[in-house]
């Protein structure tokens, strides 16, 4: 980062932070009102608007937003969105891209409270909060979450790396969460949708001090894999996870090679 770029980044970062927290505070109130007056549908609509404005807020730091065109997927089957993980902004980008399919997230319990709007949505929007220190709680919560996704034909989103990548390189997948979801959805096998994201890690490259100006965000929805067909062809759930990881890694590498 040269001196001019750093100067611009330091000027725009405080603007972004103000817009970010203002958006969260406004939509925290709107979520509470919407949920209490109109139930799930009203709450979901408020979340859709929130993530739209969170993404638009990135323009204050000169960001170029990723392609977030909604994919064409079945609405009568459960969906599992599998993505690499780079920053806090992975979530709103995926929420907006898959808004038609009611995406819900597997998240850590530490986020249950403390952040306006985000914590409220995690508690009331259908996502699951996992205590990584309590295996029994985690297994029970994941089973209940998977059944909820299966019964409602929603989309469950999981980051199999378990934590965000600080340099954008994909960490090895931890299969336990996905295997639990597959096992719980045995009666109605899901559509698995690999998603690759990139450059989101650059937001937190300097721990927001500052946010580099002009990041070109990347998001691509890859070819879905029908788990039912996959298993009927004699493959295993474990090999499905390996195939999903392989496709995401290859897509990320291909994207980076095109930029060079």
mmCIF file of C-alpha atoms in Angstrom:
data_model
loop_
_atom_site.group_PDB
_atom_site.id
_atom_site.type_symbol
_atom_site.label_atom_id
_atom_site.label_comp_id
_atom_site.label_asym_id
_atom_site.label_seq_id
_atom_site.Cartn_x
_atom_site.Cartn_y
_atom_site.Cartn_z
ATOM 1 C CA UNK A 1 0.000 0.000 0.000
ATOM 2 C CA UNK A 2 1.631 3.235 -1.183
ATOM 3 C CA UNK A 3 1.367 6.497 0.766
ATOM 4 C CA UNK A 4 -1.474 7.921 -1.370
ATOM 5 C CA UNK A 5 -3.493 4.694 -1.186
ATOM 6 C CA UNK A 6 -2.926 4.500 2.561
ATOM 7 C CA UNK A 7 -4.064 8.113 3.009
ATOM 8 C CA UNK A 8 -7.277 7.540 1.045
ATOM 9 C CA UNK A 9 -7.877 4.331 3.002
ATOM 10 C CA UNK A 10 -7.526 6.138 6.327
ATOM 11 C CA UNK A 11 -9.962 8.847 5.175
ATOM 12 C CA UNK A 12 -12.643 6.430 3.991
ATOM 13 C CA UNK A 13 -12.366 3.789 6.747
ATOM 14 C CA UNK A 14 -14.013 5.933 9.476
ATOM 15 C CA UNK A 15 -16.829 6.768 7.056
ATOM 16 C CA UNK A 16 -17.396 3.070 6.413
ATOM 17 C CA UNK A 17 -17.377 2.238 10.139
ATOM 18 C CA UNK A 18 -20.006 4.920 10.857
ATOM 19 C CA UNK A 19 -22.199 3.698 7.979
ATOM 20 C CA UNK A 20 -21.720 0.066 9.055
ATOM 21 C CA UNK A 21 -22.773 0.561 12.670
ATOM 22 C CA UNK A 22 -25.553 2.963 11.773
ATOM 23 C CA UNK A 23 -26.969 0.328 9.411
ATOM 24 C CA UNK A 24 -26.798 -2.317 12.139
ATOM 25 C CA UNK A 25 -28.484 -0.077 14.730
ATOM 26 C CA UNK A 26 -31.302 0.948 12.399
ATOM 27 C CA UNK A 27 -31.979 -2.596 11.259
ATOM 28 C CA UNK A 28 -31.754 -3.997 14.764
ATOM 29 C CA UNK A 29 -34.805 -1.893 15.614
ATOM 30 C CA UNK A 30 -36.521 -2.825 12.352
ATOM 31 C CA UNK A 31 -35.904 -6.527 12.955
ATOM 32 C CA UNK A 32 -37.469 -6.377 16.403
ATOM 33 C CA UNK A 33 -40.514 -4.522 15.070
ATOM 34 C CA UNK A 34 -40.871 -6.783 12.022
ATOM 35 C CA UNK A 35 -40.592 -10.006 14.004
ATOM 36 C CA UNK A 36 -43.134 -8.917 16.601
ATOM 37 C CA UNK A 37 -45.652 -7.530 14.106
ATOM 38 C CA UNK A 38 -45.330 -9.850 11.104
ATOM 39 C CA UNK A 39 -43.475 -12.905 12.363
ATOM 40 C CA UNK A 40 -40.909 -14.817 10.329
ATOM 41 C CA UNK A 41 -41.791 -13.306 6.933
ATOM 42 C CA UNK A 42 -41.533 -9.752 8.199
ATOM 43 C CA UNK A 43 -38.276 -10.477 9.985
ATOM 44 C CA UNK A 44 -36.731 -12.095 6.924
ATOM 45 C CA UNK A 45 -37.678 -9.113 4.773
ATOM 46 C CA UNK A 46 -35.946 -6.753 7.201
ATOM 47 C CA UNK A 47 -32.823 -8.953 7.127
ATOM 48 C CA UNK A 48 -32.841 -8.932 3.311
ATOM 49 C CA UNK A 49 -32.880 -5.137 3.290
ATOM 50 C CA UNK A 50 -30.194 -5.028 5.973
ATOM 51 C CA UNK A 51 -27.713 -7.173 4.042
ATOM 52 C CA UNK A 52 -28.407 -5.179 0.881
ATOM 53 C CA UNK A 53 -27.433 -1.960 2.631
ATOM 54 C CA UNK A 54 -24.477 -3.577 4.370
ATOM 55 C CA UNK A 55 -23.110 -4.535 0.953
ATOM 56 C CA UNK A 56 -23.831 -1.089 -0.471
ATOM 57 C CA UNK A 57 -21.955 0.414 2.466
ATOM 58 C CA UNK A 58 -18.748 -1.097 1.073
ATOM 59 C CA UNK A 59 -18.843 1.535 -1.648
ATOM 60 C CA UNK A 60 -17.703 4.087 0.934
ATOM 61 C CA UNK A 61 -14.285 2.414 0.808
ATOM 62 C CA UNK A 62 -14.307 2.304 -2.984
ATOM 63 C CA UNK A 63 -15.122 -1.390 -3.132
ATOM 64 C CA UNK A 64 -16.267 -3.153 -6.279
ATOM 65 C CA UNK A 65 -19.042 -5.493 -5.222
ATOM 66 C CA UNK A 66 -19.054 -9.140 -6.322
ATOM 67 C CA UNK A 67 -21.545 -10.697 -8.689
ATOM 68 C CA UNK A 68 -24.434 -11.581 -6.378
ATOM 69 C CA UNK A 69 -26.951 -12.736 -8.964
ATOM 70 C CA UNK A 70 -29.308 -15.302 -7.475
ATOM 71 C CA UNK A 71 -28.653 -18.846 -8.741
ATOM 72 C CA UNK A 72 -31.434 -21.043 -10.107
ATOM 73 C CA UNK A 73 -31.963 -23.794 -7.552
ATOM 74 C CA UNK A 74 -34.886 -26.021 -6.504
ATOM 75 C CA UNK A 75 -37.137 -24.572 -3.807
ATOM 76 C CA UNK A 76 -38.623 -27.970 -2.899
ATOM 77 C CA UNK A 77 -35.341 -29.453 -1.637
ATOM 78 C CA UNK A 78 -33.073 -28.539 1.260
ATOM 79 C CA UNK A 79 -29.815 -26.845 0.249
ATOM 80 C CA UNK A 80 -26.400 -26.841 1.874
ATOM 81 C CA UNK A 81 -24.213 -23.899 0.889
ATOM 82 C CA UNK A 82 -20.530 -24.691 1.393
ATOM 83 C CA UNK A 83 -18.126 -21.755 1.212
ATOM 84 C CA UNK A 84 -14.577 -20.848 2.067
ATOM 85 C CA UNK A 85 -14.362 -18.232 4.811
ATOM 86 C CA UNK A 86 -12.367 -14.999 4.729
ATOM 87 C CA UNK A 87 -14.129 -12.243 6.679
ATOM 88 C CA UNK A 88 -17.229 -11.053 8.520
ATOM 89 C CA UNK A 89 -18.566 -9.832 5.168
ATOM 90 C CA UNK A 90 -18.817 -13.333 3.710
ATOM 91 C CA UNK A 91 -22.137 -13.660 5.528
ATOM 92 C CA UNK A 92 -24.042 -10.655 4.084
ATOM 93 C CA UNK A 93 -22.721 -11.452 0.594
ATOM 94 C CA UNK A 94 -24.052 -15.023 0.814
ATOM 95 C CA UNK A 95 -27.283 -13.909 2.489
ATOM 96 C CA UNK A 96 -28.040 -11.521 -0.360
ATOM 97 C CA UNK A 97 -27.023 -13.948 -3.120
ATOM 98 C CA UNK A 98 -29.201 -16.773 -1.737
ATOM 99 C CA UNK A 99 -31.995 -14.659 -0.212
ATOM 100 C CA UNK A 100 -34.651 -16.551 -2.190
ATOM 101 C CA UNK A 101 -33.657 -19.787 -0.429
ATOM 102 C CA UNK A 102 -33.814 -18.577 3.195
ATOM 103 C CA UNK A 103 -30.117 -19.075 4.086
ATOM 104 C CA UNK A 104 -29.312 -19.934 7.716
ATOM 105 C CA UNK A 105 -25.841 -20.155 9.198
ATOM 106 C CA UNK A 106 -23.816 -22.406 11.445
ATOM 107 C CA UNK A 107 -22.126 -19.919 13.765
ATOM 108 C CA UNK A 108 -20.129 -19.870 16.977
ATOM 109 C CA UNK A 109 -21.995 -19.257 20.235
ATOM 110 C CA UNK A 110 -19.791 -16.245 21.046
ATOM 111 C CA UNK A 111 -21.787 -14.242 18.485
ATOM 112 C CA UNK A 112 -25.092 -14.838 20.275
ATOM 113 C CA UNK A 113 -24.908 -11.423 21.942
ATOM 114 C CA UNK A 114 -22.881 -8.254 21.565
ATOM 115 C CA UNK A 115 -23.407 -7.087 17.986
ATOM 116 C CA UNK A 116 -26.534 -5.094 17.060
ATOM 117 C CA UNK A 117 -28.757 -6.696 14.402
ATOM 118 C CA UNK A 118 -26.322 -9.540 13.688
ATOM 119 C CA UNK A 119 -26.671 -11.211 17.082
ATOM 120 C CA UNK A 120 -30.429 -10.666 17.026
ATOM 121 C CA UNK A 121 -30.720 -12.303 13.607
ATOM 122 C CA UNK A 122 -28.615 -15.268 14.708
ATOM 123 C CA UNK A 123 -30.898 -15.809 17.705
ATOM 124 C CA UNK A 124 -34.230 -15.310 15.927
ATOM 125 C CA UNK A 125 -33.614 -15.952 12.220
ATOM 126 C CA UNK A 126 -33.204 -19.729 12.272
ATOM 127 C CA UNK A 127 -29.408 -20.011 12.393
ATOM 128 C CA UNK A 128 -27.627 -22.297 14.857
ATOM 129 C CA UNK A 129 -25.118 -21.250 17.505
ATOM 130 C CA UNK A 130 -22.480 -23.853 18.341
ATOM 131 C CA UNK A 131 -20.493 -24.044 21.557
ATOM 132 C CA UNK A 132 -17.202 -25.411 20.282
ATOM 133 C CA UNK A 133 -16.154 -26.340 23.832
ATOM 134 C CA UNK A 134 -19.286 -28.432 24.413
ATOM 135 C CA UNK A 135 -19.385 -31.345 21.966
ATOM 136 C CA UNK A 136 -22.740 -32.630 23.211
ATOM 137 C CA UNK A 137 -24.393 -29.235 22.753
ATOM 138 C CA UNK A 138 -22.822 -28.852 19.316
ATOM 139 C CA UNK A 139 -24.044 -32.255 18.097
ATOM 140 C CA UNK A 140 -27.572 -31.720 19.431
ATOM 141 C CA UNK A 141 -27.770 -28.214 17.960
ATOM 142 C CA UNK A 142 -26.473 -29.352 14.566
ATOM 143 C CA UNK A 143 -28.987 -32.198 14.415
ATOM 144 C CA UNK A 144 -31.891 -29.890 15.245
ATOM 145 C CA UNK A 145 -30.636 -27.307 12.760
ATOM 146 C CA UNK A 146 -30.332 -29.887 9.976
ATOM 147 C CA UNK A 147 -33.874 -31.145 10.605
ATOM 148 C CA UNK A 148 -35.134 -27.565 10.523
ATOM 149 C CA UNK A 149 -33.440 -26.982 7.151
ATOM 150 C CA UNK A 150 -34.741 -30.296 5.782
ATOM 151 C CA UNK A 151 -38.337 -29.833 6.915
ATOM 152 C CA UNK A 152 -38.614 -26.292 5.538
ATOM 153 C CA UNK A 153 -36.496 -26.771 2.380
ATOM 154 C CA UNK A 154 -34.268 -23.882 3.441
ATOM 155 C CA UNK A 155 -30.556 -23.354 2.757
ATOM 156 C CA UNK A 156 -28.064 -24.106 5.518
ATOM 157 C CA UNK A 157 -24.687 -22.424 5.113
ATOM 158 C CA UNK A 158 -21.512 -23.841 6.595
ATOM 159 C CA UNK A 159 -17.864 -22.746 6.521
ATOM 160 C CA UNK A 160 -16.028 -26.100 6.804
ATOM 161 C CA UNK A 161 -12.645 -24.480 7.477
ATOM 162 C CA UNK A 162 -13.961 -23.683 10.943
ATOM 163 C CA UNK A 163 -12.362 -20.246 11.030
ATOM 164 C CA UNK A 164 -11.605 -17.487 8.555
ATOM 165 C CA UNK A 165 -8.464 -17.524 6.436
ATOM 166 C CA UNK A 166 -6.313 -14.500 7.220
ATOM 167 C CA UNK A 167 -4.462 -14.532 3.883
ATOM 168 C CA UNK A 168 -7.202 -15.838 1.582
ATOM 169 C CA UNK A 169 -5.681 -19.293 1.154
ATOM 170 C CA UNK A 170 -8.167 -22.069 1.872
ATOM 171 C CA UNK A 171 -7.617 -24.045 5.069
ATOM 172 C CA UNK A 172 -8.278 -27.780 5.151
ATOM 173 C CA UNK A 173 -11.956 -28.653 5.539
ATOM 174 C CA UNK A 174 -13.192 -30.127 8.810
ATOM 175 C CA UNK A 175 -15.819 -32.663 7.687
ATOM 176 C CA UNK A 176 -17.639 -33.315 10.991
ATOM 177 C CA UNK A 177 -20.265 -30.574 10.598
ATOM 178 C CA UNK A 178 -21.122 -31.489 7.029
ATOM 179 C CA UNK A 179 -21.289 -35.188 7.823
ATOM 180 C CA UNK A 180 -23.681 -34.457 10.668
ATOM 181 C CA UNK A 181 -25.918 -32.439 8.329
ATOM 182 C CA UNK A 182 -25.857 -35.176 5.674
ATOM 183 C CA UNK A 183 -26.728 -37.834 8.232
ATOM 184 C CA UNK A 184 -29.620 -35.782 9.631
ATOM 185 C CA UNK A 185 -31.028 -35.206 6.137
ATOM 186 C CA UNK A 186 -30.971 -38.853 5.052
ATOM 187 C CA UNK A 187 -34.704 -38.875 4.241
ATOM 188 C CA UNK A 188 -34.456 -35.840 1.967
ATOM 189 C CA UNK A 189 -30.846 -35.514 0.732
ATOM 190 C CA UNK A 190 -29.854 -31.890 0.042
ATOM 191 C CA UNK A 191 -28.530 -30.049 -2.963
ATOM 192 C CA UNK A 192 -24.924 -29.130 -2.112
ATOM 193 C CA UNK A 193 -23.862 -25.763 -3.531
ATOM 194 C CA UNK A 194 -20.126 -24.926 -3.450
ATOM 195 C CA UNK A 195 -19.346 -21.209 -3.269
ATOM 196 C CA UNK A 196 -15.946 -19.605 -3.696
ATOM 197 C CA UNK A 197 -15.161 -16.118 -2.404
ATOM 198 C CA UNK A 198 -11.988 -14.075 -2.619
ATOM 199 C CA UNK A 199 -10.496 -10.738 -1.596
ATOM 200 C CA UNK A 200 -12.873 -10.487 1.357
ATOM 201 C CA UNK A 201 -9.853 -11.252 3.560
ATOM 202 C CA UNK A 202 -8.295 -7.944 2.495
ATOM 203 C CA UNK A 203 -10.882 -6.067 4.561
ATOM 204 C CA UNK A 204 -9.258 -7.323 7.767
ATOM 205 C CA UNK A 205 -5.725 -7.477 6.413
ATOM 206 C CA UNK A 206 -4.679 -4.644 8.729
ATOM 207 C CA UNK A 207 -7.355 -5.304 11.379
ATOM 208 C CA UNK A 208 -9.429 -2.444 9.880
ATOM 209 C CA UNK A 209 -6.516 -0.024 10.455
ATOM 210 C CA UNK A 210 -7.274 0.878 7.734
ATOM 211 C CA UNK A 211 -9.549 -0.979 5.292
ATOM 212 C CA UNK A 212 -7.703 -0.833 1.946
ATOM 213 C CA UNK A 213 -9.488 1.389 -0.545
ATOM 214 C CA UNK A 214 -10.817 -0.151 -3.767
ATOM 215 C CA UNK A 215 -11.005 -3.873 -2.976
ATOM 216 C CA UNK A 216 -12.421 -5.928 -5.845
ATOM 217 C CA UNK A 217 -14.602 -8.533 -4.121
ATOM 218 C CA UNK A 218 -15.208 -11.899 -5.786
ATOM 219 C CA UNK A 219 -18.004 -14.428 -5.282
ATOM 220 C CA UNK A 220 -18.915 -17.315 -7.564
ATOM 221 C CA UNK A 221 -21.623 -19.942 -7.140
ATOM 222 C CA UNK A 222 -20.318 -23.228 -8.546
ATOM 223 C CA UNK A 223 -22.226 -26.120 -10.112
ATOM 224 C CA UNK A 224 -24.574 -27.696 -7.519
ATOM 225 C CA UNK A 225 -24.199 -31.354 -6.558
ATOM 226 C CA UNK A 226 -27.371 -33.353 -5.967
ATOM 227 C CA UNK A 227 -26.516 -35.556 -2.999
ATOM 228 C CA UNK A 228 -29.286 -38.006 -3.843
ATOM 229 C CA UNK A 229 -27.847 -38.629 -7.315
ATOM 230 C CA UNK A 230 -24.305 -38.666 -5.908
ATOM 231 C CA UNK A 231 -25.148 -41.473 -3.485
ATOM 232 C CA UNK A 232 -27.171 -43.403 -6.064
ATOM 233 C CA UNK A 233 -24.058 -43.495 -8.257
ATOM 234 C CA UNK A 234 -22.245 -45.379 -5.517
ATOM 235 C CA UNK A 235 -20.335 -42.500 -3.975
ATOM 236 C CA UNK A 236 -20.078 -41.713 -0.257
ATOM 237 C CA UNK A 237 -20.851 -38.664 1.861
ATOM 238 C CA UNK A 238 -17.142 -38.339 2.664
ATOM 239 C CA UNK A 239 -16.222 -38.266 -1.024
ATOM 240 C CA UNK A 240 -18.889 -35.587 -1.580
ATOM 241 C CA UNK A 241 -17.151 -33.362 0.957
ATOM 242 C CA UNK A 242 -13.790 -34.008 -0.712
ATOM 243 C CA UNK A 243 -15.273 -33.178 -4.129
ATOM 244 C CA UNK A 244 -16.815 -29.968 -2.794
ATOM 245 C CA UNK A 245 -13.498 -28.893 -1.258
ATOM 246 C CA UNK A 246 -11.677 -29.734 -4.505
ATOM 247 C CA UNK A 247 -14.064 -27.647 -6.617
ATOM 248 C CA UNK A 248 -13.785 -24.625 -4.326
ATOM 249 C CA UNK A 249 -9.980 -24.773 -4.272
ATOM 250 C CA UNK A 250 -9.788 -25.166 -8.053
ATOM 251 C CA UNK A 251 -12.208 -22.268 -8.628
ATOM 252 C CA UNK A 252 -10.193 -20.006 -6.321
ATOM 253 C CA UNK A 253 -6.953 -20.915 -8.064
ATOM 254 C CA UNK A 254 -8.532 -20.370 -11.485
ATOM 255 C CA UNK A 255 -9.836 -16.951 -10.435
ATOM 256 C CA UNK A 256 -6.428 -15.863 -9.205
ATOM 257 C CA UNK A 257 -4.670 -17.121 -12.330
ATOM 258 C CA UNK A 258 -7.025 -15.057 -14.503
ATOM 259 C CA UNK A 259 -6.083 -11.911 -12.587
ATOM 260 C CA UNK A 260 -2.342 -12.497 -13.073
#
